CSV table of C-alpha atoms in Angstrom, one decimal:
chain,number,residue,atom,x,y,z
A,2,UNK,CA,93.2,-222.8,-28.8
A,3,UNK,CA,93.9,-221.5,-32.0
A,4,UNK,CA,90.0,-221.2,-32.9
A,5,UNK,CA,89.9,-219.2,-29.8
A,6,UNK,CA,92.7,-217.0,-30.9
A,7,UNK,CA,91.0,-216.0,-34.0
A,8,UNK,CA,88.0,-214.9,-31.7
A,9,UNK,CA,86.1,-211.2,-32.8
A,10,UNK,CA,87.1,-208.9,-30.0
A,11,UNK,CA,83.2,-208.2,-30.4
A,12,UNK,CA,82.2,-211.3,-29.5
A,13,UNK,CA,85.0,-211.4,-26.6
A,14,UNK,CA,83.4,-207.8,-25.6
A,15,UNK,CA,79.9,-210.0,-25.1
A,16,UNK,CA,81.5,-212.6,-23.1
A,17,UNK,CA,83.2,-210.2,-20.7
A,18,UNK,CA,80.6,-207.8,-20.3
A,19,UNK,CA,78.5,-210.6,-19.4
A,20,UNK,CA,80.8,-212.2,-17.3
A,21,UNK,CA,81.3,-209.0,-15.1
A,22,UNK,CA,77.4,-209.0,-14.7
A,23,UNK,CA,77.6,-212.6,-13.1
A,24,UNK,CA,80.6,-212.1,-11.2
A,25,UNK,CA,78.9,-208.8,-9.6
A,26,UNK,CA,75.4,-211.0,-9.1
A,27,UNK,CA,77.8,-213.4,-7.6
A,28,UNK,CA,79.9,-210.6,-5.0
A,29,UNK,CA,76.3,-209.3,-4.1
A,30,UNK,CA,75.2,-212.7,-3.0
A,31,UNK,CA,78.0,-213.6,-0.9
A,32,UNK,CA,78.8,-210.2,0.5
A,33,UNK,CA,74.9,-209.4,1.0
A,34,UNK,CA,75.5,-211.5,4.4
A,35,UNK,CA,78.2,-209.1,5.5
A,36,UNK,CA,77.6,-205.9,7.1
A,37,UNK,CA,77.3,-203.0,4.7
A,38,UNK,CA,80.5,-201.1,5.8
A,39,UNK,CA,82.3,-204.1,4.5
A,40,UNK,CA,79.9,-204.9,2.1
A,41,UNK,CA,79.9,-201.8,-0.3
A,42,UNK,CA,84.0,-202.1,-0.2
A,43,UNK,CA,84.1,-205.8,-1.4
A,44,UNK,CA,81.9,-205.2,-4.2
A,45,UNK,CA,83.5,-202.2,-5.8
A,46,UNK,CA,87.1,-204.0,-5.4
A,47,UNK,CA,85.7,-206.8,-7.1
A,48,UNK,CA,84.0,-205.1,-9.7
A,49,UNK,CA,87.0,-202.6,-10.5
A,50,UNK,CA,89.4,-205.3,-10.4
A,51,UNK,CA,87.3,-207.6,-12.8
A,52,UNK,CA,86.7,-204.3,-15.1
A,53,UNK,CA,90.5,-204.6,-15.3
A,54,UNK,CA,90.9,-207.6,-15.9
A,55,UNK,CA,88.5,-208.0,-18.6
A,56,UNK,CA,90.4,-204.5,-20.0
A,57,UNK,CA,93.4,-206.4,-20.5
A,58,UNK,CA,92.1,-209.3,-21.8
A,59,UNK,CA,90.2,-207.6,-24.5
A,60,UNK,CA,93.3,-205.6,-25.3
A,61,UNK,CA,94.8,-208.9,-25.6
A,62,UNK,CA,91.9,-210.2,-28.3
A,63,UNK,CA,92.3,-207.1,-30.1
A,64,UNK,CA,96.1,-206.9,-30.8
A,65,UNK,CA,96.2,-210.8,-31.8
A,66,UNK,CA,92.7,-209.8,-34.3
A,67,UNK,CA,95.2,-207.0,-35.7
A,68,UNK,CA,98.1,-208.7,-36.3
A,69,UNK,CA,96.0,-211.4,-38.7
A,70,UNK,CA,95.4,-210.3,-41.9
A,71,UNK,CA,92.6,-207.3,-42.3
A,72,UNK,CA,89.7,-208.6,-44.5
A,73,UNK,CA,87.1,-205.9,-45.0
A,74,UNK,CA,84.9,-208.0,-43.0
A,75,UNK,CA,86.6,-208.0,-40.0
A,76,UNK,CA,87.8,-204.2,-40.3
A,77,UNK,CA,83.9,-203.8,-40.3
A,78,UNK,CA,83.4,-206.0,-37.4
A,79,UNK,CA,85.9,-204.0,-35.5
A,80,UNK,CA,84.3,-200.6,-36.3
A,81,UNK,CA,81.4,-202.1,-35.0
A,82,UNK,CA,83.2,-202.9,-32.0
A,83,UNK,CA,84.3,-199.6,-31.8
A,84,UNK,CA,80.7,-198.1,-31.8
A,85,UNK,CA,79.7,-200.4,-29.8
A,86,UNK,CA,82.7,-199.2,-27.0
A,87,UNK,CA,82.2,-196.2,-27.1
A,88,UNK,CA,78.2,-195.9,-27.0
A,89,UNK,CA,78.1,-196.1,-23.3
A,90,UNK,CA,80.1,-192.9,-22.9
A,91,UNK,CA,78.9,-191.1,-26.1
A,92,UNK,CA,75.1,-191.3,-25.6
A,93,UNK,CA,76.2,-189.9,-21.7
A,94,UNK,CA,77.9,-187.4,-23.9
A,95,UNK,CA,74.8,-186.5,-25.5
A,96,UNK,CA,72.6,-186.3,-22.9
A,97,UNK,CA,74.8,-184.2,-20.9
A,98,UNK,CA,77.1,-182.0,-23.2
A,99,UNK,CA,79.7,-180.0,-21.4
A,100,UNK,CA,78.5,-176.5,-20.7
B,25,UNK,CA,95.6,-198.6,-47.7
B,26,UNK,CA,94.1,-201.6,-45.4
B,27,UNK,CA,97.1,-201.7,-43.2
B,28,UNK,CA,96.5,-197.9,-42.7
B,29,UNK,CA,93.3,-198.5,-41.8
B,30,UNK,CA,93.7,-201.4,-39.6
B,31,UNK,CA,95.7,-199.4,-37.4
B,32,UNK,CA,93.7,-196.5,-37.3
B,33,UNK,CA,90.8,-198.3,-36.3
B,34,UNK,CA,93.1,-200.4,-34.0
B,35,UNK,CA,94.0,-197.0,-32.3
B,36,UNK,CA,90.0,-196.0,-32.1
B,37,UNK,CA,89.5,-199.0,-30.4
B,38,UNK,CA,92.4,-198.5,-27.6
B,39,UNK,CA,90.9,-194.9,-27.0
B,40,UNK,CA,87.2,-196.1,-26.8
B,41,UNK,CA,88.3,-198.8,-24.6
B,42,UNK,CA,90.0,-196.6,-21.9
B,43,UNK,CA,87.9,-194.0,-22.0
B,44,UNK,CA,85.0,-196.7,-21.1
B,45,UNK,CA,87.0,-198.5,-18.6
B,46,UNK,CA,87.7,-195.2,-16.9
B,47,UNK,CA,84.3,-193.8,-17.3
B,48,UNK,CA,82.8,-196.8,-15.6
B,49,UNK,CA,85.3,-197.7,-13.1
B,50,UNK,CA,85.0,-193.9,-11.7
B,51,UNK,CA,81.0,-193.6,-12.3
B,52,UNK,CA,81.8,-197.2,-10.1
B,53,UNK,CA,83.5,-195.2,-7.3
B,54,UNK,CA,81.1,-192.1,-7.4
B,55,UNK,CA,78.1,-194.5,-7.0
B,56,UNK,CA,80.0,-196.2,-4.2
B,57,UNK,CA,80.4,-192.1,-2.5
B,58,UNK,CA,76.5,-192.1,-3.3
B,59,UNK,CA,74.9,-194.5,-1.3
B,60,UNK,CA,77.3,-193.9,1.8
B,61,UNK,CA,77.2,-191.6,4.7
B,62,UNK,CA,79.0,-191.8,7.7
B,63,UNK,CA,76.2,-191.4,10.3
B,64,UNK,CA,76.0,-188.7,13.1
B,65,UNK,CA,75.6,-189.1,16.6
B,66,UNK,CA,72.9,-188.0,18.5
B,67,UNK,CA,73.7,-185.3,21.0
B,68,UNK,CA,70.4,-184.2,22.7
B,69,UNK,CA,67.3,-186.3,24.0
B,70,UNK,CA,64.1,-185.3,24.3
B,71,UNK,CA,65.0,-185.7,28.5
B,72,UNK,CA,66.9,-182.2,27.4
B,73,UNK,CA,63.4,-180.0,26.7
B,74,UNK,CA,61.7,-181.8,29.6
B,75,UNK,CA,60.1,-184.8,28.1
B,76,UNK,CA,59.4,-188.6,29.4
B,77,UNK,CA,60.9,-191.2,26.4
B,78,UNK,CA,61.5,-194.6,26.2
B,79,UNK,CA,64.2,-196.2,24.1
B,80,UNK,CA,62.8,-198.3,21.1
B,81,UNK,CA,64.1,-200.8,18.5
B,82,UNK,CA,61.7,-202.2,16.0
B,83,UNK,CA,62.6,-204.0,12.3
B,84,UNK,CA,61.5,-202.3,9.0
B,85,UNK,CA,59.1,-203.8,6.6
B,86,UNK,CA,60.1,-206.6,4.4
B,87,UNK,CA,63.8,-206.4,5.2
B,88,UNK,CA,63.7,-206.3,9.1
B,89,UNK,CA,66.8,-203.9,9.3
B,90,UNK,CA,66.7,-203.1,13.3
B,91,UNK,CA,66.0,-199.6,14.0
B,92,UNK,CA,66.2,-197.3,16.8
B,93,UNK,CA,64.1,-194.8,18.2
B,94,UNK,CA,62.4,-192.7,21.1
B,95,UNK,CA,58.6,-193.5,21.8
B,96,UNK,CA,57.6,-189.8,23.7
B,97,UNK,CA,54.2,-190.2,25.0
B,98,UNK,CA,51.9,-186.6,24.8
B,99,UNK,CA,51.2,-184.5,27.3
B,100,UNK,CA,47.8,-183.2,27.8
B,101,UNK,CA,46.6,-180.1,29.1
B,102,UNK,CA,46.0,-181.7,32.4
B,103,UNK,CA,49.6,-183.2,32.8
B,104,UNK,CA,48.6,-186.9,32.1
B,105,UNK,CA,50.3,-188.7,29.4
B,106,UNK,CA,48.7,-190.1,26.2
B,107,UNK,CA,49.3,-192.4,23.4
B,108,UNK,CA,46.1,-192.3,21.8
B,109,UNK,CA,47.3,-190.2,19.0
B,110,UNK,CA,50.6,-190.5,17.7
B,111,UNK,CA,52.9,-189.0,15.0
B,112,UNK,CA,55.9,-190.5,13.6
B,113,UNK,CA,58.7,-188.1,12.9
B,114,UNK,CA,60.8,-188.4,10.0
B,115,UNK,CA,64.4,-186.7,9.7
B,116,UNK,CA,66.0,-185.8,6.6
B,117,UNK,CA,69.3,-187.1,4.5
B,118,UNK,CA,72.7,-187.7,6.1
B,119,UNK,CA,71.5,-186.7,9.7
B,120,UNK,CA,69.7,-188.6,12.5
B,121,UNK,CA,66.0,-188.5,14.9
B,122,UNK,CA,67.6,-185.3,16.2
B,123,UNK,CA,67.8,-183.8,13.0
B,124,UNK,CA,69.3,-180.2,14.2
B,125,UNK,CA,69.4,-178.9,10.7
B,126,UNK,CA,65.8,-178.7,10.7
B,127,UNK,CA,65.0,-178.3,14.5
B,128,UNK,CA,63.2,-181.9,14.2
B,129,UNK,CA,63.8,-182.1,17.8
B,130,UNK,CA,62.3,-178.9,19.4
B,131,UNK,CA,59.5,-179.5,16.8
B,132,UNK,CA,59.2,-183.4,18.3
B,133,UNK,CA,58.8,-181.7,21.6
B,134,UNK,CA,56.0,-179.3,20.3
B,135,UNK,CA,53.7,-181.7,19.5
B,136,UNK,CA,54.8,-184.1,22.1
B,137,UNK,CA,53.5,-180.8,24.4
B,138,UNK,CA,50.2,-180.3,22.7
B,139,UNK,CA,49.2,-184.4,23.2
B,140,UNK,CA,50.7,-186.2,20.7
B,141,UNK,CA,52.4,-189.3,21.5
B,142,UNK,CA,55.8,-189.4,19.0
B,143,UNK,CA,57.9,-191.7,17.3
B,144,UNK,CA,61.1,-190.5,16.6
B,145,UNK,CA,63.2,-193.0,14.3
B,146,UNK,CA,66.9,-192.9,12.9
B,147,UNK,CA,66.1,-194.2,9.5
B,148,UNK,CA,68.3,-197.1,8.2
B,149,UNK,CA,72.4,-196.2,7.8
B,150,UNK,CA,72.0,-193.3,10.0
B,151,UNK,CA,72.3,-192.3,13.7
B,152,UNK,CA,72.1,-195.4,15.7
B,153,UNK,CA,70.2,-197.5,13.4
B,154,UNK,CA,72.5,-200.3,11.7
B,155,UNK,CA,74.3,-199.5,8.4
B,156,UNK,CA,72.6,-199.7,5.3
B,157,UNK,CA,72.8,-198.1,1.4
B,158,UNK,CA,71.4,-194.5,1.5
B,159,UNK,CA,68.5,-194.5,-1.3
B,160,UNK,CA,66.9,-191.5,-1.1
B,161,UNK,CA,63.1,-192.6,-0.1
B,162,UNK,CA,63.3,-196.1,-2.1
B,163,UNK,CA,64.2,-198.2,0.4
B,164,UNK,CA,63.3,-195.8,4.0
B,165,UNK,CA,59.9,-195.7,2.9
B,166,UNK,CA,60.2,-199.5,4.4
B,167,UNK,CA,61.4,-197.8,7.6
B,168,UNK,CA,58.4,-195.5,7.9
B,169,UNK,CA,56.2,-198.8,7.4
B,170,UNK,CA,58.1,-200.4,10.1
B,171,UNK,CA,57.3,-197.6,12.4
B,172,UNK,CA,53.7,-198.3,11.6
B,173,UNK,CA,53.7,-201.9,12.3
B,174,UNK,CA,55.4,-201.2,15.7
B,175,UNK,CA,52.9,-198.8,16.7
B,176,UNK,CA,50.3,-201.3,15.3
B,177,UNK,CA,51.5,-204.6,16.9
B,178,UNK,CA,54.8,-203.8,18.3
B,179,UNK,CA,56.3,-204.3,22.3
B,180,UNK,CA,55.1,-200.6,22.7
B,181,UNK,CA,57.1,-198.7,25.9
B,182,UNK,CA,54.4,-197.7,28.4
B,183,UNK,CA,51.8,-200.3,28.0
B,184,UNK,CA,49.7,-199.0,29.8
B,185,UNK,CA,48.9,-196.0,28.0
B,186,UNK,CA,47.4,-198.6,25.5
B,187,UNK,CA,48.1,-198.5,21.5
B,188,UNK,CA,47.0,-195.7,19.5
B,189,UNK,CA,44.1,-195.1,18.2
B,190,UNK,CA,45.3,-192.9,15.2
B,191,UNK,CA,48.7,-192.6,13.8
B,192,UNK,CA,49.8,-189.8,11.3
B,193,UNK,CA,53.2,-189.3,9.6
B,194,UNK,CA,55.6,-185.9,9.3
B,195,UNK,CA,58.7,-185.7,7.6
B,196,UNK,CA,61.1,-183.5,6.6
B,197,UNK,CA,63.0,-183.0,3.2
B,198,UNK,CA,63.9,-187.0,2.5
B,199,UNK,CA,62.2,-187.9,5.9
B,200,UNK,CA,59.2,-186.2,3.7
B,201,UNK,CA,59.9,-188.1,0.3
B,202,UNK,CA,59.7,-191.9,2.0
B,203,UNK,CA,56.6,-190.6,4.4
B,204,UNK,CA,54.8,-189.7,0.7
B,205,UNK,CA,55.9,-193.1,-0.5
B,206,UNK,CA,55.2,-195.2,2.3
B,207,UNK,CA,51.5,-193.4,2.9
B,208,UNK,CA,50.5,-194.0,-0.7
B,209,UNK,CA,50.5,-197.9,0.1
B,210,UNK,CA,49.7,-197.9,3.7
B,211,UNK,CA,46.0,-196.7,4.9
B,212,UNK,CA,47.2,-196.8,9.0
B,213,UNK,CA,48.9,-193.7,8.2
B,214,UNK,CA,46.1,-191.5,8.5
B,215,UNK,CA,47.5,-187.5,8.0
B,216,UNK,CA,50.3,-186.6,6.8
B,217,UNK,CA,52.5,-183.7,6.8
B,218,UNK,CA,55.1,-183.4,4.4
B,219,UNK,CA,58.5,-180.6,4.2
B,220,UNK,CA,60.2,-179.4,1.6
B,221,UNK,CA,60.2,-183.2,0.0
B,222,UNK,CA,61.5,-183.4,-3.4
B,223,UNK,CA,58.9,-184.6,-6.1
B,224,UNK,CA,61.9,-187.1,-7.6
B,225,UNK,CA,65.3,-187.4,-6.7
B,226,UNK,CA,67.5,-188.1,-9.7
B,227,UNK,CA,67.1,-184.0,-11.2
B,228,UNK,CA,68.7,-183.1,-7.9
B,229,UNK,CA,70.9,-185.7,-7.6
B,230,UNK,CA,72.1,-185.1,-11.2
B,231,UNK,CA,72.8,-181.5,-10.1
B,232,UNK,CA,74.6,-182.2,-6.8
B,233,UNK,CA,76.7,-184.9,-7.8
B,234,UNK,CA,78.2,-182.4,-10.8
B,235,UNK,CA,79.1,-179.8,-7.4
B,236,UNK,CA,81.0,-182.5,-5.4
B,237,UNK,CA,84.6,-183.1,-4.9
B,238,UNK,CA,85.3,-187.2,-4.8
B,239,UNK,CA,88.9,-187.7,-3.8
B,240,UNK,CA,91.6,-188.6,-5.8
B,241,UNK,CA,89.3,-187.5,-8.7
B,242,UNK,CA,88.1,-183.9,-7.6
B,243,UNK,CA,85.0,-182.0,-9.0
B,244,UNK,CA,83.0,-184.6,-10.4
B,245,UNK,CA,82.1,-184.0,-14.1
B,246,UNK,CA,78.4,-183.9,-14.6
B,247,UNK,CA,78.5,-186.5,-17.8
B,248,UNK,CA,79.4,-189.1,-14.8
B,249,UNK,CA,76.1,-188.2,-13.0
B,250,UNK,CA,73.8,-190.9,-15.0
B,251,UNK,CA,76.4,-193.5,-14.9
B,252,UNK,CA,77.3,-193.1,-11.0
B,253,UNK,CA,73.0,-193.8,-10.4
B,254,UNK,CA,73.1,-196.7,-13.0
B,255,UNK,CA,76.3,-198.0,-11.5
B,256,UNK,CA,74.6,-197.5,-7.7
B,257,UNK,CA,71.8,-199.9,-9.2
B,258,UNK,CA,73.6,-202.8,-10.2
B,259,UNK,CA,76.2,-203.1,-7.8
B,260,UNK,CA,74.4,-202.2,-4.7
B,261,UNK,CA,70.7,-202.2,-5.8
B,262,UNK,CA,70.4,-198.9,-4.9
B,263,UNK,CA,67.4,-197.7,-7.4
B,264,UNK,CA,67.3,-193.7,-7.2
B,265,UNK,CA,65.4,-193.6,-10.4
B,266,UNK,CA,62.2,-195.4,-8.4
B,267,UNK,CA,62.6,-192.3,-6.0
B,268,UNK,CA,59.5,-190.4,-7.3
B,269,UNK,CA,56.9,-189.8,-4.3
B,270,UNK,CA,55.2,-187.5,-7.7
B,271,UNK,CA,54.3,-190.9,-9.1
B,272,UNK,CA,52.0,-192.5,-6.1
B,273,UNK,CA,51.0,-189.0,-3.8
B,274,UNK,CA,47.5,-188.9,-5.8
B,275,UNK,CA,47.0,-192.3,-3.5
B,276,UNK,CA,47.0,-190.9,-0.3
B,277,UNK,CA,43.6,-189.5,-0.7
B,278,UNK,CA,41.4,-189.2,1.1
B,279,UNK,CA,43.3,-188.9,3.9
B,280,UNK,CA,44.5,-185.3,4.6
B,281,UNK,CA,47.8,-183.7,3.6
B,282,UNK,CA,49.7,-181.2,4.2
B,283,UNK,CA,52.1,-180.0,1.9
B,284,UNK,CA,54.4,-177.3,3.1
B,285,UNK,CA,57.7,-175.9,1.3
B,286,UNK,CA,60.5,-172.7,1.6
B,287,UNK,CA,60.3,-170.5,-1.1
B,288,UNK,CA,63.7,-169.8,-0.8
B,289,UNK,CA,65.0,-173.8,-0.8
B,290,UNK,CA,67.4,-174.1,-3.5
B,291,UNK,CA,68.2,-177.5,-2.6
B,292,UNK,CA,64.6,-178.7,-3.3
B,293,UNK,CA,63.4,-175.9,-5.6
B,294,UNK,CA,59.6,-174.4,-4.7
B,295,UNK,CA,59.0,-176.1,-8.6
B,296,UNK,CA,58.9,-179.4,-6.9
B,297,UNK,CA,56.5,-178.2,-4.2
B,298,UNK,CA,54.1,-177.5,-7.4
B,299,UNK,CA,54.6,-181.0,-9.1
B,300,UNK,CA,53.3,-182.6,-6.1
B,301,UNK,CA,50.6,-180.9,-4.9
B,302,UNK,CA,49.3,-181.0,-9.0
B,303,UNK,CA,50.1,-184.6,-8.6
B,304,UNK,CA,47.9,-184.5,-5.2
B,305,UNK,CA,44.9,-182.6,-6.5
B,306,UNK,CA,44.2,-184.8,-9.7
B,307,UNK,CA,42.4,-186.9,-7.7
B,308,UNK,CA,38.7,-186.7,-6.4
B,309,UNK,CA,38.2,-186.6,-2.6
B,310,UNK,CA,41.3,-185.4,-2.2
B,311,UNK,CA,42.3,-183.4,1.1
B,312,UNK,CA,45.1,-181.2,0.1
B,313,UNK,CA,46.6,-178.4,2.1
B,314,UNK,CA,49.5,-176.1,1.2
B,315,UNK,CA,51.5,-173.7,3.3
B,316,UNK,CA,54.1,-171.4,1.3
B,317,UNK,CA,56.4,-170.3,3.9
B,318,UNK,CA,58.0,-167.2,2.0
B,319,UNK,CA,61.8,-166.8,2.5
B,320,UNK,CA,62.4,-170.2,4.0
B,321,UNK,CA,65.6,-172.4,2.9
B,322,UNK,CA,65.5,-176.3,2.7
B,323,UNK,CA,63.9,-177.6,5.8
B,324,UNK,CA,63.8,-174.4,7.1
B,325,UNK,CA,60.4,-173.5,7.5
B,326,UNK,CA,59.6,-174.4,11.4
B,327,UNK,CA,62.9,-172.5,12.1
B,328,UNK,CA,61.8,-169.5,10.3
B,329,UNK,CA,58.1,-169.6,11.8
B,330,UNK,CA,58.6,-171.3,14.8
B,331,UNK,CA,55.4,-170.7,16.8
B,332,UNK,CA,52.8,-170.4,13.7
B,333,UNK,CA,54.7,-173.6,12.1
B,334,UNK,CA,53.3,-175.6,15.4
B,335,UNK,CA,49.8,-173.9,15.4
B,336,UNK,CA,49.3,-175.0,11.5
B,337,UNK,CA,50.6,-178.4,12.0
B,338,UNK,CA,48.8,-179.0,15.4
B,339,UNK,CA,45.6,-177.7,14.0
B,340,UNK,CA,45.9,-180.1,10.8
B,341,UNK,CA,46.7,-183.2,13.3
B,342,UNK,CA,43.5,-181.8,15.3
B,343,UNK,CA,41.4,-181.5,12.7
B,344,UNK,CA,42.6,-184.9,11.4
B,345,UNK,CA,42.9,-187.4,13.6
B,346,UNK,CA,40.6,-186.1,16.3
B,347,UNK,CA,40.7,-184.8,19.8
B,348,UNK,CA,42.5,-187.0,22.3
B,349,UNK,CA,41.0,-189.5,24.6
């Protein structure tokens, strides 16, 4: 538990993004057998509510990663995670600017 | 000094975190808007302008999605019916087989009145045909190959007219996009006319999605716009980037086409008109034909032209497919 604590949020990031992946495989499968009315509704639930869940949980991995001491190493590994965060929205940013 | 920086980058990641979370969870919701229409109902029948039809049901390629339709045999000159030559009509986005945007009906009955036999479908997710994700061509080009497989092995209505002989293809707008995309692969469609089709999707998807309102969120900004087609890919499989008739047209020579486009259409701009008829004449053999119909809006043109829009599209059937038997 407490090796689990200490997790990098960036390595947590990897887990949850790749766990929303599965779980919206997973939502597609079952819910493919329902009619698409239904259908398109049970998959954006799922997926929004897993989105925030996994938002709270990595807010959770970061505050306890903050509160231990701040080697350079990890700072570096959180400004990575930062990048990383944000890259989704910032290349968007730069393919589109605001007119 | 570390502390300090601890918490500023403790603060960068807060903001880069909810401004990811919201940015996908709304591109989420847009994509959601994006592959769902509420379908329309169909108020007229061909019975309305005078014309025999028979009710029809048949399953589209590869995913059997049950669609409906009219079969409306042709009338010849001497007042027998005919299915020896038949078109298959294809309606545009967010509409149905009646398609009163474009006239599709009134034109239906046109060639149904110069002997063509016509199938009229409601693609998949609109009119009466079941509910499905909307996809802009991707996936109702399997609903144009259905209609060919009906025609080709199909319980046709009115067996004893027999099956047809030659079976050509004319769409309008996105009814026009799948018709390109399904003809490229399948030979049995022998002509095709296309209308106002888009030469891909996503440019004009990128630009409408940035003029509509989404409630709660309002005016959609037009970063969201990639995002909202990603998102519509991996949660419903909805691929609007494979949308792109421009990338297989080329492969429908031989056979004859006829391209025709508004130059007024500021939904699908005249510039797309140009990318796929380039796309259709890099080809040897090709048999390319191209009607400019000046001052025409999107799908417009057979309302704007009316009689000459039948003549040009009757003579290009003619001249295709033959005389009737």
């Amino acid at each position: 538990m407490r090796s689990l604590r200490a997790t990098p949020p960036i390595l947590v990031l990897f887990v949850l993004v790749a766990l929303l992946v599965v779980i919206t495989i997973i939502t597609r499968e079952i819910s493919g057998h329902a009619d698409f009315l239904v259908e398109r509704q049970i998959v954006l639930l799922v997926w929004l509510a897993g989105l925030l869940i996994a938002g709270v949980v990595f807010a959770w991995f970061v505050r306890r990663a903050m509160r231990r001491d701040a080697s350079r190493s990890r700072l570096l590994l959180m400004v990575l995670t930062v990048l990383l965060l944000a890259s989704p929205l910032s290349l968007s940013l730069l393919q589109h600017p605001a007119p | 000094m570390d502390m300090l920086l601890s918490r500023a980058v403790a603060a960068l990641l807060t903001l880069s975190g909810l401004l990811t979370l919201g940015y996908i969870g709304i591109s989420s919701y847009i994509a959601e808007e994006l592959v769902y229409e509420a379908p329309k109902a169909i108020v007229k029948t061909p019975a309305s302008l005078g014309l025999a039809f028979a009710n029809v049901s048949f399953p589209s390629r590869n995913d059997h999605i049950n669609l409906k339709g009219w079969f409306i045999p042709g009338v010849l000159p001497d007042g027998r019916l005919t299915a020896d030559r038949v078109i298959v009509t294809i309606h545009g986005t967010r509409t149905n087989r009646e398609d009163p945007g474009a006239h599709l009906l009134e034109l239906t009955a046109a060639l149904a009145r110069n002997g063509f036999g016509v199938l009229s479908f409601d693609m998949r997710g609109m009119g009466e045909s079941p509910a499905a994700p909307l996809s802009m061509g991707n996936l109702e080009q399997r609903d144009v190959l259905g209609a060919v497989d009906f025609l080709r092995s199909g319980r046709l209505p009115l067996p004893e007219l027999g099956r047809p002989r030659m079976i050509g293809g004319l769409g309008v707008s996105m009814g026009a996009a799948s018709l390109l995309m399904a003809a490229a692969g399948e030979p049995g469609i022998q002509a095709v006319v296309s209308d106002s089709a888009y030469a891909e999707i996503v440019p004009i998807l990128e630009r409408e999605i940035a003029k509509r309102s989404v409630a709660p969120i309002g005016r959609i900004p037009g970063v969201l716009a990639p995002s909202a087609l990603v998102m519509a890919q991996l949660l419903y499989g909805v691929d609007f980037f494979a949308a792109r008739p421009v990338a297989t047209v080329a492969r429908i020579a031989p056979r004859p086409l006829l391209l025709i486009h508004g130059t007024a259409d500021d939904y699908v701009p005249i510039t797309n008109f140009y990318a796929l008829n380039t796309a259709a004449t890099s080809v040897p053999g090709e048999h390319v034909t191209t009607w400019i119909v000046p001052n025409a809006r999107h799908a417009q043109a057979f309302k704007k032209t009316g009689t000459e829009y039948v003549t040009r599209v009757v003579a290009f059937f003619d001249a295709a497919l033959g005389a009737a038997a």
